[in-house]
CSV table of C-alpha atoms in Angstrom, one decimal:
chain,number,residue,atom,x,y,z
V,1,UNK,CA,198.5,191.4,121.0
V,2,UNK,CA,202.6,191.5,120.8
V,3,UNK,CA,202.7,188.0,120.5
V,4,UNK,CA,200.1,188.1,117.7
V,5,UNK,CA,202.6,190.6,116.2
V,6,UNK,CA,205.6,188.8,116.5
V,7,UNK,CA,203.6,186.1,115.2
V,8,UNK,CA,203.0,187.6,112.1
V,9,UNK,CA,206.1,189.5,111.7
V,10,UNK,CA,207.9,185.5,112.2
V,11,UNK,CA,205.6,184.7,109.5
V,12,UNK,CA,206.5,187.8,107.2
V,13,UNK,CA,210.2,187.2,107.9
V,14,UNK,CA,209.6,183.0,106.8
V,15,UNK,CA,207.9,184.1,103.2
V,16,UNK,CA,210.6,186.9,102.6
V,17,UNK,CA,213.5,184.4,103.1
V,18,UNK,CA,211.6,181.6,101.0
V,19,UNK,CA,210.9,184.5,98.3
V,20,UNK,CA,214.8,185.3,98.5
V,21,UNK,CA,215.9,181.6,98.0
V,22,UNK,CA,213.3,181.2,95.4
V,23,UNK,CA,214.6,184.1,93.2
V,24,UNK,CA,218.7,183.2,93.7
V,25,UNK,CA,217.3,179.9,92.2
V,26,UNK,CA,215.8,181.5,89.6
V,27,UNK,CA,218.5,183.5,89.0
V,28,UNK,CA,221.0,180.4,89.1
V,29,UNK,CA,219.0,178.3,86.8
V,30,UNK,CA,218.9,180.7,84.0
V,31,UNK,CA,222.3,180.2,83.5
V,32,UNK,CA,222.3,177.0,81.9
V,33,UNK,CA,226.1,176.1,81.5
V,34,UNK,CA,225.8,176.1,85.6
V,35,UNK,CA,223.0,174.0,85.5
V,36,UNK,CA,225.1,171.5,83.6
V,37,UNK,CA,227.8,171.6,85.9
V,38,UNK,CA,225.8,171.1,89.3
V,39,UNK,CA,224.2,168.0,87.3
V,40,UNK,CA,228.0,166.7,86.4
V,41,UNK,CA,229.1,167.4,90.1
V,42,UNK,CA,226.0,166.1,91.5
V,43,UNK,CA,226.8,162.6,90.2
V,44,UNK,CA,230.5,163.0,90.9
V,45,UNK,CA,229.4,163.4,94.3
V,46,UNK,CA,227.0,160.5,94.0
V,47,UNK,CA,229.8,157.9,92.7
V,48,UNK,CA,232.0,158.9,95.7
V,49,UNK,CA,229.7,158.5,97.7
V,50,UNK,CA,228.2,155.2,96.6
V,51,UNK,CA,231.9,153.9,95.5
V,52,UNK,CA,232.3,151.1,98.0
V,53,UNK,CA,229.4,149.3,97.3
V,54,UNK,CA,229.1,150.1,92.9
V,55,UNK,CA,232.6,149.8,92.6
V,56,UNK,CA,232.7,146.7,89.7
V,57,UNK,CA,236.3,145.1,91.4
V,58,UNK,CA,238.0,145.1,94.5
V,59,UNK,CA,240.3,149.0,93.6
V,60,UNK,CA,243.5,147.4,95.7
V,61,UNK,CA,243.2,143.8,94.0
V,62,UNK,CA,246.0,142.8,91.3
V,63,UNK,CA,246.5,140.3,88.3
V,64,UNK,CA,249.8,141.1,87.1
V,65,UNK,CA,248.4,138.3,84.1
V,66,UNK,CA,246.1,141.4,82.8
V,67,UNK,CA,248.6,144.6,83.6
V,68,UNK,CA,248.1,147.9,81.6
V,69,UNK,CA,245.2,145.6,79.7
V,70,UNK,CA,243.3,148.2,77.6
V,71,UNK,CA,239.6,149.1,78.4
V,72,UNK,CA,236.8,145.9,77.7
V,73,UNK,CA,233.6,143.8,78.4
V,74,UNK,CA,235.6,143.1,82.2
V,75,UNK,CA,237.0,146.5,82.6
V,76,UNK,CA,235.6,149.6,81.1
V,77,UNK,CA,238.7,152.0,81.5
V,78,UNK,CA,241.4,149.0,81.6
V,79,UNK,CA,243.8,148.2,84.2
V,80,UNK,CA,246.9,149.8,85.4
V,81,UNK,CA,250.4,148.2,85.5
V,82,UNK,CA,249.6,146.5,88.4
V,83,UNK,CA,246.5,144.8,86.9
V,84,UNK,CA,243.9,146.6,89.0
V,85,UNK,CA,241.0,148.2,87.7
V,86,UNK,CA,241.1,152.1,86.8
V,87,UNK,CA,237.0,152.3,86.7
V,88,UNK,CA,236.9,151.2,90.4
V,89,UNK,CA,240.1,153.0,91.8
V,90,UNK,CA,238.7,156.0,90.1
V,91,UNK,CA,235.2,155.3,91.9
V,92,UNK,CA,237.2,155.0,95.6
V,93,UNK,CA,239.6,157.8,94.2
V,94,UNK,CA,236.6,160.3,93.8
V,95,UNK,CA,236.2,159.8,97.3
V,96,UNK,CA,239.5,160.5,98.9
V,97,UNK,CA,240.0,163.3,96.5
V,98,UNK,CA,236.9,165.4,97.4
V,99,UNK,CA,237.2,165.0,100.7
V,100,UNK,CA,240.9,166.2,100.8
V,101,UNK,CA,239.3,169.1,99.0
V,102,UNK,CA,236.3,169.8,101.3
V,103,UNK,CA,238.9,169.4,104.4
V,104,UNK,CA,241.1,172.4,102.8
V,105,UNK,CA,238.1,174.5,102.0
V,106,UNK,CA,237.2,173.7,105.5
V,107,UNK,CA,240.4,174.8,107.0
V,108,UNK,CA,241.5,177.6,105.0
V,109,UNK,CA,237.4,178.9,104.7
V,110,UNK,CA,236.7,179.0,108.9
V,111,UNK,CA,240.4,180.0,109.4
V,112,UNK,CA,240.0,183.0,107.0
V,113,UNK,CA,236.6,183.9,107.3
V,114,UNK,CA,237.4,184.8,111.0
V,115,UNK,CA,240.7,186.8,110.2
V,116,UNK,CA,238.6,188.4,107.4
V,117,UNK,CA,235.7,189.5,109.9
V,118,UNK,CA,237.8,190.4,112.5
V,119,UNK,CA,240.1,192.7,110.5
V,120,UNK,CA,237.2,194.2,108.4
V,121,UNK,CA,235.2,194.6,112.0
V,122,UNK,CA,237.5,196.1,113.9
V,123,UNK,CA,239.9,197.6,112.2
V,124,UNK,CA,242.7,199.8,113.4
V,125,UNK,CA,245.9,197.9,115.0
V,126,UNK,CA,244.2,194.2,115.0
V,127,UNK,CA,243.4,194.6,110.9
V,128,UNK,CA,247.1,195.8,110.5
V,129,UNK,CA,248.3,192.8,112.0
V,130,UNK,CA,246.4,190.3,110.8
V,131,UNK,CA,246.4,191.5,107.5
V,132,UNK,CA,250.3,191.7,107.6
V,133,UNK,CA,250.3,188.1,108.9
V,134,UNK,CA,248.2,187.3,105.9
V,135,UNK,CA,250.9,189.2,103.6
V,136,UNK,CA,253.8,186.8,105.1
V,137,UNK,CA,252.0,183.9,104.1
V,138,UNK,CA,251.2,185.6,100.4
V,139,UNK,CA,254.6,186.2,100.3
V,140,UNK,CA,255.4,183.0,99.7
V,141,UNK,CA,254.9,180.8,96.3
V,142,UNK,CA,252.0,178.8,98.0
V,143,UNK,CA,252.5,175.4,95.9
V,144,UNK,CA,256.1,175.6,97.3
V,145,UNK,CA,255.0,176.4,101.2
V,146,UNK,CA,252.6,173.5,100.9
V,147,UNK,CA,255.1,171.3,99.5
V,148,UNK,CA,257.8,172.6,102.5
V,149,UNK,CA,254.4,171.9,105.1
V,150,UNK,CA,254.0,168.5,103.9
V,151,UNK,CA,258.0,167.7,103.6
V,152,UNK,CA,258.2,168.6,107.2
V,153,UNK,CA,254.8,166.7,108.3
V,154,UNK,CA,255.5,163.7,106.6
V,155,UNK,CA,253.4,162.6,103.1
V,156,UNK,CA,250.2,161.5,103.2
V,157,UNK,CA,246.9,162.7,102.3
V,158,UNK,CA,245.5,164.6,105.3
V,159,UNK,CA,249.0,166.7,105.6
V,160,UNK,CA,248.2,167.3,101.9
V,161,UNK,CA,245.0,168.6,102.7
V,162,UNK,CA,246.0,170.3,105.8
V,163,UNK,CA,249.5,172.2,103.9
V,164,UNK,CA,247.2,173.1,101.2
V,165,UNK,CA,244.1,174.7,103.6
V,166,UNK,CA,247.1,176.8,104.9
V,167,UNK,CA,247.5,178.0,102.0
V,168,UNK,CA,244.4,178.9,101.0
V,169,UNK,CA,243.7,180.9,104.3
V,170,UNK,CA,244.9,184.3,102.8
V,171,UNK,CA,242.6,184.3,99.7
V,172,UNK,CA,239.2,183.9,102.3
V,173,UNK,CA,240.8,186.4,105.2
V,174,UNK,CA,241.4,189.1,102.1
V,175,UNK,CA,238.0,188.5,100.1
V,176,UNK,CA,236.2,188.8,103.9
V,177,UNK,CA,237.6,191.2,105.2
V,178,UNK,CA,236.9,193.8,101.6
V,179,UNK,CA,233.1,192.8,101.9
V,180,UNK,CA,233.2,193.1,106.2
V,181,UNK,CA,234.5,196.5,105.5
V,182,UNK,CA,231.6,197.3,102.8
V,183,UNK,CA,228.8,196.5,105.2
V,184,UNK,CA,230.1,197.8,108.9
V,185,UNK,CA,228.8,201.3,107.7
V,186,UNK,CA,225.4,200.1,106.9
V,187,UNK,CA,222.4,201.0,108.6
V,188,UNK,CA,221.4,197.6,110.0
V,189,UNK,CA,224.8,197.1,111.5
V,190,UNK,CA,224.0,200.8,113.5
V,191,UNK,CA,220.5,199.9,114.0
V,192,UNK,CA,222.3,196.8,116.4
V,193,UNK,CA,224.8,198.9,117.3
V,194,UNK,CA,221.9,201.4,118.9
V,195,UNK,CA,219.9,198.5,120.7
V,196,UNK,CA,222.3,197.3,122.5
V,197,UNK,CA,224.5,194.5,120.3
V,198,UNK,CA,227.8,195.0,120.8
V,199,UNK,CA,231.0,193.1,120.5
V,200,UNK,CA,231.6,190.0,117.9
V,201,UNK,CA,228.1,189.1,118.3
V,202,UNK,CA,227.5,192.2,115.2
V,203,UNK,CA,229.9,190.9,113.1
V,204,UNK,CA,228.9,186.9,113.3
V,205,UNK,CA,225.1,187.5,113.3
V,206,UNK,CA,224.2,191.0,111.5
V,207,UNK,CA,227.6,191.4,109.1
V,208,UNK,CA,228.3,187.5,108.5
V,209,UNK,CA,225.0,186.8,106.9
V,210,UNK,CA,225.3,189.8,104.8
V,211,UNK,CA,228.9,188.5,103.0
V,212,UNK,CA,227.7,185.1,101.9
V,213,UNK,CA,227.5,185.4,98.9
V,214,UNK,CA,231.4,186.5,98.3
V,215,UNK,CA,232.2,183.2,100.3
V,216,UNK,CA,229.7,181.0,98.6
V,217,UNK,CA,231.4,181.5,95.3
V,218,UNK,CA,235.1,181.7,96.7
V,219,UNK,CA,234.4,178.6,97.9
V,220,UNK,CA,232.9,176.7,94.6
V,221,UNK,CA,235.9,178.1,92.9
V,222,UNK,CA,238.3,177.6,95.7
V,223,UNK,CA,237.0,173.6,95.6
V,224,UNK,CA,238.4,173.3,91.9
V,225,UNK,CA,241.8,174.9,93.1
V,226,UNK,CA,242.2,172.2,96.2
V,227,UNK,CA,241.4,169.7,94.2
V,228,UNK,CA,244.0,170.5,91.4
V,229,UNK,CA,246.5,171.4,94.6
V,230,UNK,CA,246.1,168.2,96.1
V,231,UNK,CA,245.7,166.0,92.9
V,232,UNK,CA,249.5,167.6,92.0
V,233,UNK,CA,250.7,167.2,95.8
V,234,UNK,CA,250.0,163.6,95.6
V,235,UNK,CA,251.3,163.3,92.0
V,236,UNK,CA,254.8,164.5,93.1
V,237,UNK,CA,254.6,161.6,96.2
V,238,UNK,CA,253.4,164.1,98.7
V,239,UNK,CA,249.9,163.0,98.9
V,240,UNK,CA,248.0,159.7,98.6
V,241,UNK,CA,250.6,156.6,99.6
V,242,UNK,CA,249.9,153.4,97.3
V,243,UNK,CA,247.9,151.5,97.2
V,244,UNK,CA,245.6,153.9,97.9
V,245,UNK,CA,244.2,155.3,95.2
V,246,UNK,CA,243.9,158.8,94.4
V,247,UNK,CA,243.4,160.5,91.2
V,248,UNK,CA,246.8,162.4,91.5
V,249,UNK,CA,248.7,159.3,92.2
V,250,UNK,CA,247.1,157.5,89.7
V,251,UNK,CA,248.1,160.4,87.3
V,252,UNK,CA,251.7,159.6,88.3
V,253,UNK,CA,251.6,155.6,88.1
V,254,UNK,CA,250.6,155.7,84.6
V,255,UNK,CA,253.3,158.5,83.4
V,256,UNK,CA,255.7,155.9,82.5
V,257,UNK,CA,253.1,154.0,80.3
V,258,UNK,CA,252.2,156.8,78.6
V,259,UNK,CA,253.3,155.5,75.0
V,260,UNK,CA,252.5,152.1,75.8
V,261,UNK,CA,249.3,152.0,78.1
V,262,UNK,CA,248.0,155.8,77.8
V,263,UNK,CA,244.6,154.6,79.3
V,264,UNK,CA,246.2,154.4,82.8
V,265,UNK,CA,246.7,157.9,83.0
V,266,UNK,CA,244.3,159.2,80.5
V,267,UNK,CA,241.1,158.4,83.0
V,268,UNK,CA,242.3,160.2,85.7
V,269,UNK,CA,243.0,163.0,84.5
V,270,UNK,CA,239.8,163.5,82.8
V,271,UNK,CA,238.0,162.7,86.1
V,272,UNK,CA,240.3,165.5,87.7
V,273,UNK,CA,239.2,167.8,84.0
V,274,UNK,CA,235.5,166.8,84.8
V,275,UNK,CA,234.9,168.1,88.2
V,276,UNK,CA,237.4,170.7,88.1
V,277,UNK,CA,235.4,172.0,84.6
V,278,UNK,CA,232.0,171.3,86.7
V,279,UNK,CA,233.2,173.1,89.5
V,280,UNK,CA,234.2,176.3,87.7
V,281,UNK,CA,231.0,176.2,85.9
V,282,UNK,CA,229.2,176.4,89.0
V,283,UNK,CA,231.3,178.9,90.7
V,284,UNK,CA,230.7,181.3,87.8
V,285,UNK,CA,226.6,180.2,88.3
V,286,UNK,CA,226.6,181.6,91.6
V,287,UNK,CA,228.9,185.0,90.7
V,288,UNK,CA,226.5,185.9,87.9
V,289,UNK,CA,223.6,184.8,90.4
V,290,UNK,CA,224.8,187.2,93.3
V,291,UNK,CA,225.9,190.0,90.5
V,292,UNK,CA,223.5,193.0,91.4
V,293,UNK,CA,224.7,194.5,88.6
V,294,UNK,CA,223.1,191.5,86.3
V,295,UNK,CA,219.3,192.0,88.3
């Protein structure tokens, strides 16, 4: 009979989640600018993935013959001063730039989502010094600690990605640690407090599921800031090294040619506009979507 139960009750728990995910979709897709930017990041996502093999030309092959050439029948966007073409460096760039971006929101997402639960959990003196380790990093202009990070590790894009995720850390540890303190009190938190549970194994299993939705949309937004962050780091020289390209430093090889060629830095920067735009869209999809106050 109790395994008939928890049969049942396994089932019940299966159609409650499914009903859950069905209605935050619902939610999500009534919302239609969102829609439109999880279509336009979809196939940003698609292109970087798929880069190396729909890429039209080799993205690190010159003809200085056809430098800063303007967009046509053999090149769609044009070519940059070196003669290589922007439509396929911007292809292999969507690559390198996203994953820069996914590496910080990585980093600065686990990193900060465990100060935040910790804090929130606990509380007393390990909350007052995390927290204040948190404010020492705040304290700081954080495009000008991850340029000092990056000057010190050498440029290049992973100590971009890593100066930036650093960063970032403070925004996720104070966002998790506000929500961890909003659910510790509930009643399904004492309930696993009164079987038994005790220790971390509350806050990752019963409190962490509870503050996703917080990080789920700190993250979509945070995704637009690390790419903008890293685009810029590798536009002052700190990022990307050539010939590797990178929508940042293709931003800065063309800000010369700006009069003469605009094309070269033009394209770029709306890739950078596109999925920073789509992005945001997103991000304010799932705010509205987890909203209770818009149910």
């Amino acid at each position: 009979m109790s395994a008939a139960v928890a049969t049942a009750q396994s089932a019940q728990g299966a159609v409650q989640e499914r009903s859950a995910w069905k209605e935050t979709w619902t939610m999500f897709a009534r919302n239609r600018a969102a829609l439109i930017g999880l279509v336009i990041l979809a196939v940003i996502i698609l292109i970087a993935v798929l880069a190396p093999w729909i890429a039209p030309h080799d993205p690190t092959a010159q003809n200085l013959s056809l430098r800063r050439e303007g967009p046509n029948a053999g090149a769609w966007l044009g070519r940059d001063a070196f003669g290589r073409d922007i439509l396929s460096r911007i292809m292999l760039g969507a690559r390198a730039t996203l994953l820069a971006a996914i590496g910080v929101i990585v980093l600065s997402g686990v990193v900060g989502t465990a100060i935040g639960i910790v804090a929130g959990y606990r509380g007393g003196v390990a909350d007052s010094l995390l927290m204040r380790s948190v404010d020492l990093v705040l304290s700081f202009p954080y495009f000008l600690l991850a340029i000092l990070i990056v000057a010190v590790a050498g440029p290049s894009l992973r100590n971009a990605a890593i100066a930036v995720g650093i960063t970032y850390i403070p925004q996720y540890a104070r966002v998790v640690r506000g929500a961890t303190m909003e659910v510790v009190g509930k009643e399904y938190v004492e309930a696993a407090h009164a079987s038994g549970v005790r220790g971390f194994r509350i806050a990752f299993k019963h409190v962490l599921p509870n503050i996703s939705a917080p990080i789920i949309v700190i993250t979509t937004v945070g995704l637009a800031l690390a790419i903008v962050s890293v685009s810029s780091l590798s536009f002052l020289g700190l990022g990307a090294q050539p010939p590797s390209p990178e929508w940042g430093a293709m931003l800065a090889d063309g800000r010369q040619y700006v009069a003469s060629a605009p094309h070269i830095s033009i394209f770029p920067g709306m890739a950078i506009l596109l999925t920073v735009l789509a992005l945001n869209l997103v991000g304010d999809g799932f705010r509205d979507t987890f909203d209770p106050t818009l149910r």
